[in-house]
Coordinates of C-alpha atoms in Angstrom, one line a residue:
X22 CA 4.5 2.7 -24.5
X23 CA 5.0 5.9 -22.2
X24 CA 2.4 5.7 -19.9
X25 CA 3.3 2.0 -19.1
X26 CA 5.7 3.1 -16.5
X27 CA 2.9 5.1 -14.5
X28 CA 0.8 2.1 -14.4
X29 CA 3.6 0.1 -13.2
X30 CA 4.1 2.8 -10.3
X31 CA 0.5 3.0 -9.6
X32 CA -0.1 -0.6 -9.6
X33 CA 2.9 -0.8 -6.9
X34 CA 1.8 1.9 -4.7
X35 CA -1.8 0.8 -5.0
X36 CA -1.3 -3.2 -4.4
X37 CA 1.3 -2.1 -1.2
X38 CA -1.7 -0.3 0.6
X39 CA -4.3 -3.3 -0.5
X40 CA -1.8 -5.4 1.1
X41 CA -1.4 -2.9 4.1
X42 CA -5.5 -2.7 4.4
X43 CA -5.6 -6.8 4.5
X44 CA -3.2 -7.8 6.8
X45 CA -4.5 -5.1 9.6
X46 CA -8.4 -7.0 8.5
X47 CA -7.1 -10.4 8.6
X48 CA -5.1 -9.7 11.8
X49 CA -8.4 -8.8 13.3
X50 CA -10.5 -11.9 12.7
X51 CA -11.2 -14.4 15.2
X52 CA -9.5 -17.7 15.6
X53 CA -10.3 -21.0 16.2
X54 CA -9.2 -21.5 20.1
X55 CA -5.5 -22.7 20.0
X56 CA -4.8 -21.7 16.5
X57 CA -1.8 -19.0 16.1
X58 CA -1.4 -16.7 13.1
X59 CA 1.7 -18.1 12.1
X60 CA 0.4 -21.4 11.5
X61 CA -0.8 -23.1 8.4
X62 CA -4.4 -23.4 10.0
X63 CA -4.0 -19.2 11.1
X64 CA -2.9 -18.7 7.4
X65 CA -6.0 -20.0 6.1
X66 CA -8.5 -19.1 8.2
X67 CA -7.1 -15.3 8.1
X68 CA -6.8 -15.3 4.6
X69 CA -6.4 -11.7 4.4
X70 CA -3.5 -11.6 5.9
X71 CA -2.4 -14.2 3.2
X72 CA -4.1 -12.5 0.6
X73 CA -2.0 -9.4 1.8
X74 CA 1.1 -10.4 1.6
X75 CA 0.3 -11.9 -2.2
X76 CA -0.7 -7.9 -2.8
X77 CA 2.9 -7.2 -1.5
X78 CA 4.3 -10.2 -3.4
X79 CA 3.0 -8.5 -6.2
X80 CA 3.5 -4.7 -5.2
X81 CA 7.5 -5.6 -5.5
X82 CA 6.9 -7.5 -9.2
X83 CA 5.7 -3.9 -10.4
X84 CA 7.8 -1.8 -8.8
X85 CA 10.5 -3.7 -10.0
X86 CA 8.9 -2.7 -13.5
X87 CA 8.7 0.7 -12.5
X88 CA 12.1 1.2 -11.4
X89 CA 13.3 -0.1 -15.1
X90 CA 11.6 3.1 -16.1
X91 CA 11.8 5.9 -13.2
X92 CA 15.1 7.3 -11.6
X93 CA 15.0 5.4 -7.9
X94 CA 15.0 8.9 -6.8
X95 CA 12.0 10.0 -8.7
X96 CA 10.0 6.6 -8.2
X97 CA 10.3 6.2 -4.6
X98 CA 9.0 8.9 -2.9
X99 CA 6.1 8.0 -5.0
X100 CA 5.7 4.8 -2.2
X101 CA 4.8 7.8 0.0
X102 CA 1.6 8.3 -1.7
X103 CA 0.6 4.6 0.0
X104 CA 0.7 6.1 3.4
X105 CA -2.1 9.0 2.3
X106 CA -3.5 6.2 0.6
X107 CA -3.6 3.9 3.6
X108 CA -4.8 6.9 5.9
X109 CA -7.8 7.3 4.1
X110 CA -9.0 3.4 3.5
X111 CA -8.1 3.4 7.5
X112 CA -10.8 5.7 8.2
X113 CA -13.6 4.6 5.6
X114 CA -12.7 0.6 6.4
X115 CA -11.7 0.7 10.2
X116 CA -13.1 3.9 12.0
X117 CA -9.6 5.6 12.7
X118 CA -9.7 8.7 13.0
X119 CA -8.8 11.6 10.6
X120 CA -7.1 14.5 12.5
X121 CA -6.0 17.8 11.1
X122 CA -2.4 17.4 12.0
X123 CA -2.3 13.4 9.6
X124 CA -4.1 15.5 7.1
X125 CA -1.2 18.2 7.0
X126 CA 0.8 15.6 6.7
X127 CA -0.5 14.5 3.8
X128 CA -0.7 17.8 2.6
X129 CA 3.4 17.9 3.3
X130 CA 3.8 14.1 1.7
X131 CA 1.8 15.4 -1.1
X132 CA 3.6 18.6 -1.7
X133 CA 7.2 16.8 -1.4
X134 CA 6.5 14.3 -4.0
X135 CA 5.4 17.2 -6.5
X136 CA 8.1 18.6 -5.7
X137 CA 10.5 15.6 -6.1
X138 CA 8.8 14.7 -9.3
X139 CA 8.5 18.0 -11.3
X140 CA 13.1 18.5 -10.4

């Protein structure tokens, strides 16, 4: 089917910024005393750093799928939508702040992959 190839590029850009949005969460949780995040006992009780790097695990499963069906140099300046992506879910989830000048860069970001993809 045609429109496979867009959910296998949407599915990728949109798992990468899940997995962005988790790990900064799970990084943020308190820790038992002692306990370091790179340890099994860290692991599990961040799980959403775990669970983030699954969404990456999984992110690079479909673009894999994608790039069977884009050019690389069409299909990867799509990855750039993630950063917009993760700009905005870092606002609603975490209180960062929304400037003009991050969104005219999103305007640019936004502008160069329409550009990249209609060539």
């Amino acid at each position: 089917m045609v429109w496979t190839k867009y959910i296998w590029l949407i599915a990728s850009v949109l798992l990468g910024a899940a997995g962005q949005v988790l790990m900064k969460w799970g990084v943020g949780m308190p820790r038992p005393e002692g306990v370091g995040l790179f340890s099994w006992k860290g692991l599990t009780t961040a799980w959403p750093v775990t669970a983030g790097i699954a969404c990456y695990g999984f992110s690079s499963i479909f673009w894999l799928l994608a790039l069977k069906q884009f050019p690389l140099s069409t299909a990867y300046p799509m990855v750039s939508l993630g950063y917009i992506l993760v700009m905005v879910l870092g606002y609603a989830l975490f209180q960062e702040s929304l400037t003009l000048q991050k969104w005219f860069g999103a305007a640019f970001i936004s502008a160069g992959v329409l550009l990249i993809a209609r060539a």
